[in-house]
Amino acid sequence: MTVWDDVVGQDRVTAQLAAAARDADALVTAEHAAAGAGRDAQPEPSAEGGGASQMTHAWLFTGPPGAGRATAARAFAAALQCVSPDRATELGTPGCGFCDGCHTALVGTHADVEIVRTDLLSIGVKETRDLVRRSSLSPAGGRWQVIVLEDADRLTEGAGNVLLKAVEEPAPRTVWLLCAPSVEDVLPTIRSRCRQLSLTTPPVDAVAQVLVRRDGIEPEAAARAARATQGHIGRARRLATDERARARRTAVLKLPLRVDDIGGCLKAAQELIDAAGEDAKQVAEDVDTKETEELRAALGAASGTGGRLPRGTAGAMKELQDRQKRRSTRTQRDSLDLALVDLTGFYRDVLALQLGASVALANDEVRDSVQRIATTSTPERTLRRIEAVIACREALDRNVAPLLAVEAMTAALRAG
């Protein structure tokens, strides 16, 4: 099993990355040999038969949610750190998946691979400056210093400007791997200095196969989850393994039948908001208490909630509480957005039946409900309903109060 096996349905992208990893390995090998001989290293030709090297210092992975942007970036990071004896021979290629370099890079413990993801709404200047300082260090293992920024679209404008300098003038043997839904989500000055890789939504069958192979999920359940999420790998895994996620989705798919009157619209909207809030509350229960106790212990407070903090440490506790509040907001919005995606999928199935399209229904388990809405409506009304869900997602992105945005959507769903 190589590092590329989990990059599902992206053959063109993996071929490019594998070629870059081969050239990167040849460059490191040449530099080590040159250092031993006391001379300057010369760039190696491309492993695909001459010409310029396929390797560069900055990459931008884009693609729709669930396409596997972060998975591809982490696989590439692992291939750059591969130390398999067979990697430079005809028997192998960098990214074996078994050596110490590959394994530690994939699990997040490699000293020269920094995986950056955020559970907050944005990545600020302070965090980005810390990353830039990290990128200026020489690799501890002598190969590459790799920074994987999984949420590059969440950089604030100030943070993007801080990152720009590091991407413009990278340290030797430092590689930036940025991930974002689209190139428009990254500053033009940054994306112009990156090699861009565009991923596509993987086929449903391929997602089902990887759930069976990697997660041990029963084939029937894997196929159902992959079909329901339309190729979103992360959501498919959660749906197949989390009973609560399946219950939430079932509740969302009942919403189109509950908006017959204004009272039903308002009640359905409140229930969506409450469900998202419950998700945020559970995350807080799982994480916040542990974080708070760990910080109190680090600051020298006695164990338990009654221990007093030493003088001058209240600011650190306040900073943690603010971060936890921002994370709760992000969790609530992500949960709500997931429900809206499921709702869009429902109306997509309705439209498919109305137009007689020969496509498989994503929500075949509620075919009766889909058929009922399809026969009592028109394609034009279905399109307006899809637009209403999209408008709600956009309103949430603009920080409109969630309950107001969802109430407006449910009223629009009723009107059609």
C-alpha positions as semicolon CSV with decimal commas, in nm:
position;residue;x (nm);y (nm);z (nm)
1;M;0,000;0,000;0,000
2;T;0,154;0,329;-0,112
3;V;0,081;0,680;0,015
4;W;-0,124;0,742;-0,301
5;D;-0,381;0,468;-0,234
6;D;-0,605;0,696;-0,027
7;V;-0,608;0,969;-0,293
8;V;-0,930;0,841;-0,449
9;G;-1,018;0,898;-0,815
10;Q;-0,740;1,150;-0,885
11;D;-0,510;0,961;-1,124
12;R;-0,391;1,271;-1,308
13;V;-0,304;1,452;-0,987
14;T;-0,124;1,155;-0,832
15;A;0,080;1,108;-1,150
16;Q;0,196;1,471;-1,130
17;L;0,279;1,446;-0,763
18;A;0,463;1,117;-0,805
19;A;0,677;1,271;-1,081
20;A;0,752;1,571;-0,858
21;A;0,843;1,341;-0,569
22;R;1,087;1,151;-0,792
23;D;1,254;1,474;-0,901
24;A;1,261;1,599;-0,542
25;D;1,431;1,278;-0,431
26;A;1,684;1,304;-0,713
27;L;1,760;1,663;-0,611
28;V;1,821;1,570;-0,246
29;T;2,037;1,275;-0,349
30;A;2,243;1,498;-0,578
31;E;2,288;1,762;-0,306
32;H;2,403;1,501;-0,055
33;A;2,646;1,356;-0,307
34;A;2,774;1,703;-0,397
35;A;2,819;1,792;-0,031
36;G;3,023;1,477;0,017
37;A;3,239;1,565;-0,282
38;G;3,273;1,931;-0,181
39;R;3,105;2,081;-0,485
40;D;2,773;2,245;-0,576
41;A;2,479;2,022;-0,662
42;Q;2,338;2,028;-1,015
43;P;1,962;1,988;-1,071
44;E;1,864;1,645;-1,193
45;P;1,652;1,608;-1,508
46;S;1,289;1,512;-1,480
47;A;1,218;1,148;-1,409
48;E;0,983;1,147;-1,705
49;G;1,261;1,173;-1,958
50;G;1,446;1,504;-1,936
51;G;1,351;1,867;-1,926
52;A;1,271;2,085;-1,629
53;S;1,217;1,939;-1,286
54;Q;0,858;1,864;-1,188
55;M;0,932;1,981;-0,832
56;T;0,862;2,332;-0,704
57;H;0,849;2,502;-0,365
58;A;0,478;2,592;-0,345
59;W;0,165;2,399;-0,442
60;L;-0,204;2,487;-0,433
61;F;-0,453;2,198;-0,410
62;T;-0,808;2,298;-0,503
63;G;-1,129;2,105;-0,549
64;P;-1,483;2,065;-0,414
65;P;-1,541;1,955;-0,054
66;G;-1,470;1,585;-0,015
67;A;-1,241;1,562;-0,317
68;G;-0,945;1,483;-0,093
69;R;-0,736;1,800;-0,113
70;A;-0,576;1,753;0,229
71;T;-0,532;1,379;0,170
72;A;-0,341;1,446;-0,153
73;A;-0,126;1,711;0,019
74;R;-0,040;1,478;0,308
75;A;0,040;1,195;0,066
76;F;0,277;1,424;-0,124
77;A;0,439;1,535;0,203
78;A;0,495;1,169;0,291
79;A;0,644;1,094;-0,051
80;L;0,888;1,384;-0,009
81;Q;1,007;1,228;0,319
82;C;1,023;0,870;0,187
83;V;1,345;0,689;0,279
84;S;1,268;0,348;0,129
85;P;1,582;0,187;-0,019
86;D;1,381;0,100;-0,333
87;R;1,252;0,451;-0,405
88;A;1,515;0,542;-0,664
89;T;1,519;0,206;-0,842
90;E;1,300;0,055;-1,106
91;L;1,131;-0,144;-0,830
92;G;0,991;0,156;-0,646
93;T;0,914;0,524;-0,629
94;P;0,901;0,771;-0,339
95;G;0,590;0,717;-0,129
96;C;0,615;0,349;-0,036
97;G;0,383;0,398;0,263
98;F;0,583;0,165;0,489
99;C;0,913;0,337;0,568
100;D;0,964;0,556;0,873
101;G;0,948;0,877;0,667
102;C;0,615;0,787;0,504
103;H;0,455;0,651;0,819
104;T;0,543;0,941;1,050
105;A;0,443;1,198;0,786
106;L;0,102;1,037;0,741
107;V;0,026;1,007;1,113
108;G;0,149;1,361;1,185
109;T;0,459;1,292;1,393
110;H;0,734;1,366;1,141
111;A;0,970;1,636;1,266
112;D;0,983;1,806;0,924
113;V;0,612;1,795;0,834
114;E;0,380;2,054;0,988
115;I;0,009;1,983;0,933
116;V;-0,196;2,299;0,994
117;R;-0,573;2,282;1,022
118;T;-0,806;2,509;1,214
119;D;-1,131;2,457;1,399
120;L;-1,183;2,834;1,409
121;L;-1,343;3,070;1,156
122;S;-1,010;3,213;1,037
123;I;-0,631;3,190;1,057
124;G;-0,477;3,512;1,185
125;V;-0,150;3,697;1,150
126;K;0,004;3,558;1,469
127;E;-0,043;3,194;1,370
128;T;0,085;3,263;1,020
129;R;0,399;3,435;1,149
130;D;0,470;3,127;1,360
131;L;0,440;2,914;1,046
132;V;0,672;3,140;0,849
133;R;0,931;3,117;1,125
134;R;0,898;2,740;1,119
135;S;0,945;2,734;0,741
136;S;1,279;2,913;0,769
137;L;1,434;2,623;0,962
138;S;1,648;2,364;0,791
139;P;1,492;2,018;0,778
140;A;1,597;1,810;1,078
141;G;1,612;1,493;0,872
142;G;1,806;1,642;0,587
143;R;1,530;1,610;0,324
144;W;1,244;1,864;0,308
145;Q;1,069;2,102;0,546
146;V;0,701;2,065;0,449
147;I;0,417;2,294;0,565
148;V;0,068;2,161;0,485
149;L;-0,192;2,436;0,528
150;E;-0,526;2,256;0,498
151;D;-0,743;2,567;0,534
152;A;-0,564;2,828;0,322
153;D;-0,902;2,978;0,235
154;R;-0,941;3,081;0,602
155;L;-0,637;3,307;0,603
156;T;-0,726;3,666;0,685
157;E;-0,598;3,932;0,445
158;G;-0,321;4,024;0,687
159;A;-0,223;3,660;0,732
160;G;-0,216;3,614;0,355
161;N;0,025;3,904;0,319
162;V;0,251;3,750;0,584
163;L;0,249;3,419;0,399
164;L;0,318;3,586;0,065
165;K;0,670;3,686;0,166
166;A;0,758;3,327;0,260
167;V;0,617;3,191;-0,066
168;E;0,798;3,459;-0,270
169;E;1,134;3,392;-0,109
170;P;1,123;3,035;0,025
171;A;1,397;2,892;0,241
172;P;1,607;2,620;0,077
173;R;1,433;2,283;0,087
174;T;1,106;2,426;0,223
175;V;0,782;2,325;0,050
176;W;0,442;2,490;0,103
177;L;0,131;2,279;0,034
178;L;-0,184;2,496;0,044
179;C;-0,538;2,359;0,024
180;A;-0,852;2,557;-0,065
181;P;-1,188;2,492;-0,234
182;S;-1,098;2,711;-0,533
183;V;-0,820;2,937;-0,656
184;E;-1,044;3,239;-0,590
185;D;-1,028;3,159;-0,218
186;V;-0,655;3,243;-0,211
187;L;-0,493;3,583;-0,267
188;P;-0,398;3,629;-0,636
189;T;-0,042;3,716;-0,535
190;I;-0,008;3,383;-0,353
191;R;-0,173;3,158;-0,609
192;S;0,036;3,309;-0,888
193;R;0,345;3,173;-0,711
194;C;0,207;2,822;-0,663
195;R;0,175;2,525;-0,895
196;Q;-0,198;2,457;-0,907
197;L;-0,355;2,111;-0,890
198;S;-0,731;2,083;-0,940
199;L;-0,902;1,779;-0,787
200;T;-1,247;1,656;-0,888
201;T;-1,524;1,482;-0,695
202;P;-1,429;1,113;-0,688
203;P;-1,668;0,851;-0,832
204;V;-1,919;0,706;-0,587
205;D;-1,798;0,351;-0,652
206;A;-1,438;0,449;-0,576
207;V;-1,542;0,607;-0,244
208;A;-1,735;0,293;-0,149
209;Q;-1,433;0,076;-0,227
210;V;-1,199;0,281;-0,009
211;L;-1,447;0,269;0,282
212;V;-1,452;-0,109;0,257
213;R;-1,075;-0,144;0,219
214;R;-0,953;0,115;0,466
215;D;-1,231;0,135;0,726
216;G;-1,365;-0,220;0,717
217;I;-1,721;-0,106;0,646
218;E;-1,967;-0,357;0,503
219;P;-1,999;-0,317;0,123
220;E;-2,372;-0,243;0,132
221;A;-2,336;0,025;0,402
222;A;-2,033;0,173;0,223
223;A;-2,221;0,195;-0,106
224;R;-2,520;0,357;0,064
225;A;-2,304;0,616;0,242
226;A;-2,102;0,696;-0,071
227;R;-2,419;0,740;-0,276
228;A;-2,584;0,958;-0,009
229;T;-2,286;1,195;0,009
230;Q;-2,223;1,193;-0,367
231;G;-1,852;1,119;-0,345
232;H;-1,758;1,320;-0,034
233;I;-1,509;1,085;0,132
234;G;-1,507;1,235;0,481
235;R;-1,885;1,266;0,506
236;A;-1,932;0,916;0,369
237;R;-1,704;0,771;0,638
238;R;-1,887;0,960;0,912
239;L;-2,228;0,857;0,780
240;A;-2,124;0,492;0,764
241;T;-1,974;0,484;1,113
242;D;-2,175;0,732;1,321
243;E;-2,533;0,643;1,414
244;R;-2,600;0,997;1,533
245;A;-2,495;1,140;1,195
246;R;-2,742;0,908;1,023
247;A;-3,020;1,015;1,260
248;R;-2,947;1,384;1,194
249;R;-2,953;1,329;0,820
250;T;-3,284;1,142;0,841
251;A;-3,434;1,436;1,029
252;V;-3,309;1,684;0,767
253;L;-3,459;1,480;0,482
254;K;-3,803;1,503;0,647
255;L;-3,794;1,884;0,640
256;P;-3,936;1,930;0,285
257;L;-4,257;1,758;0,399
258;R;-4,292;1,980;0,707
259;V;-4,304;2,328;0,551
260;D;-4,671;2,330;0,453
261;D;-4,748;2,634;0,671
262;I;-4,560;2,918;0,839
263;G;-4,573;2,746;1,176
264;G;-4,409;2,437;1,028
265;C;-4,143;2,653;0,862
266;L;-4,049;2,826;1,186
267;K;-4,046;2,504;1,385
268;A;-3,830;2,325;1,127
269;A;-3,584;2,616;1,123
270;Q;-3,555;2,615;1,502
271;E;-3,493;2,241;1,507
272;L;-3,211;2,276;1,252
273;I;-3,047;2,544;1,464
274;D;-3,094;2,340;1,782
275;A;-2,935;2,033;1,621
276;A;-2,632;2,236;1,510
277;G;-2,604;2,382;1,859
278;E;-2,613;2,033;2,009
279;D;-2,320;1,932;1,788
280;A;-2,123;2,234;1,909
281;K;-2,213;2,152;2,269
282;Q;-2,088;1,796;2,235
283;V;-1,756;1,915;2,090
284;A;-1,724;2,155;2,382
285;E;-1,792;1,878;2,631
286;D;-1,533;1,653;2,467
287;V;-1,258;1,911;2,423
288;D;-1,309;2,231;2,623
289;T;-1,296;2,079;2,971
290;K;-0,976;1,889;2,894
291;E;-0,813;2,200;2,741
292;T;-0,911;2,414;3,038
293;E;-0,776;2,169;3,296
294;E;-0,452;2,124;3,103
295;L;-0,398;2,501;3,086
296;R;-0,478;2,544;3,455
297;A;-0,225;2,274;3,540
298;A;0,036;2,435;3,313
299;L;-0,022;2,772;3,481
300;G;0,024;2,619;3,825
301;A;-0,338;2,620;3,947
302;A;-0,450;2,346;4,181
303;S;-0,648;2,062;4,022
304;G;-1,025;2,089;4,013
305;T;-1,247;2,385;3,940
306;G;-1,180;2,549;4,277
307;G;-0,807;2,597;4,227
308;R;-0,706;2,964;4,202
309;L;-0,495;3,082;3,913
310;P;-0,162;3,247;3,991
311;R;-0,153;3,623;3,952
312;G;-0,092;3,745;3,598
313;T;-0,226;3,433;3,423
314;A;-0,588;3,538;3,377
315;G;-0,508;3,667;3,027
316;A;-0,403;3,321;2,909
317;M;-0,725;3,170;3,039
318;K;-0,931;3,444;2,870
319;E;-0,752;3,378;2,540
320;L;-0,838;3,008;2,566
321;Q;-1,203;3,084;2,640
322;D;-1,222;3,317;2,338
323;R;-1,072;3,048;2,114
324;Q;-1,319;2,791;2,245
325;K;-1,606;3,027;2,173
326;R;-1,486;3,079;1,815
327;R;-1,450;2,703;1,772
328;S;-1,806;2,651;1,897
329;T;-1,930;2,901;1,639
330;R;-1,738;2,725;1,364
331;T;-1,869;2,383;1,472
332;Q;-2,227;2,507;1,475
333;R;-2,195;2,661;1,129
334;D;-2,027;2,353;0,984
335;S;-2,301;2,130;1,123
336;L;-2,569;2,359;0,983
337;D;-2,396;2,376;0,646
338;L;-2,384;1,996;0,635
339;A;-2,760;1,984;0,686
340;L;-2,808;2,235;0,404
341;V;-2,593;2,022;0,173
342;D;-2,814;1,721;0,249
343;L;-3,121;1,933;0,178
344;T;-2,976;2,040;-0,158
345;G;-2,920;1,673;-0,241
346;F;-3,285;1,599;-0,167
347;Y;-3,408;1,862;-0,411
348;R;-3,150;1,748;-0,664
349;D;-3,321;1,407;-0,655
350;V;-3,660;1,573;-0,690
351;L;-3,541;1,759;-0,999
352;A;-3,394;1,439;-1,145
353;L;-3,733;1,264;-1,120
354;Q;-3,919;1,564;-1,261
355;L;-3,689;1,580;-1,564
356;G;-3,671;1,205;-1,612
357;A;-3,293;1,205;-1,576
358;S;-3,127;0,862;-1,581
359;V;-2,916;0,917;-1,270
360;A;-2,917;0,726;-0,943
361;L;-3,091;0,897;-0,655
362;A;-2,858;1,005;-0,376
363;N;-3,141;0,960;-0,125
364;D;-3,295;0,638;-0,246
365;E;-3,395;0,542;0,110
366;V;-3,652;0,826;0,107
367;R;-3,766;0,773;-0,250
368;D;-4,133;0,798;-0,146
369;S;-4,080;1,148;-0,008
370;V;-3,881;1,252;-0,313
371;Q;-4,155;1,118;-0,541
372;R;-4,425;1,297;-0,344
373;I;-4,254;1,636;-0,375
374;A;-4,175;1,572;-0,741
375;T;-4,536;1,498;-0,836
376;T;-4,683;1,792;-0,643
377;S;-4,440;2,051;-0,777
378;T;-4,269;2,165;-1,096
379;P;-3,903;2,178;-1,204
380;E;-3,916;2,558;-1,185
381;R;-4,027;2,550;-0,821
382;T;-3,761;2,290;-0,740
383;L;-3,490;2,511;-0,887
384;R;-3,614;2,805;-0,680
385;R;-3,597;2,587;-0,370
386;I;-3,240;2,486;-0,448
387;E;-3,157;2,854;-0,494
388;A;-3,313;2,926;-0,154
389;V;-3,084;2,671;0,015
390;I;-2,780;2,815;-0,164
391;A;-2,883;3,167;-0,059
392;C;-2,904;3,050;0,301
393;R;-2,550;2,910;0,287
394;E;-2,425;3,238;0,141
395;A;-2,604;3,436;0,412
396;L;-2,437;3,226;0,682
397;D;-2,099;3,298;0,519
398;R;-2,179;3,669;0,556
399;N;-2,244;3,620;0,929
400;V;-2,621;3,666;0,908
401;A;-2,787;3,542;1,228
402;P;-2,832;3,166;1,168
403;L;-3,194;3,148;1,283
404;L;-3,300;3,438;1,059
405;A;-3,120;3,287;0,758
406;V;-3,276;2,943;0,809
407;E;-3,625;3,084;0,872
408;A;-3,601;3,279;0,546
409;M;-3,496;2,960;0,368
410;T;-3,777;2,745;0,506
411;A;-4,032;3,014;0,412
412;A;-3,888;3,016;0,059
413;L;-3,909;2,636;0,045
414;R;-4,279;2,659;0,131
415;A;-4,343;2,921;-0,136
416;G;-4,141;2,739;-0,400
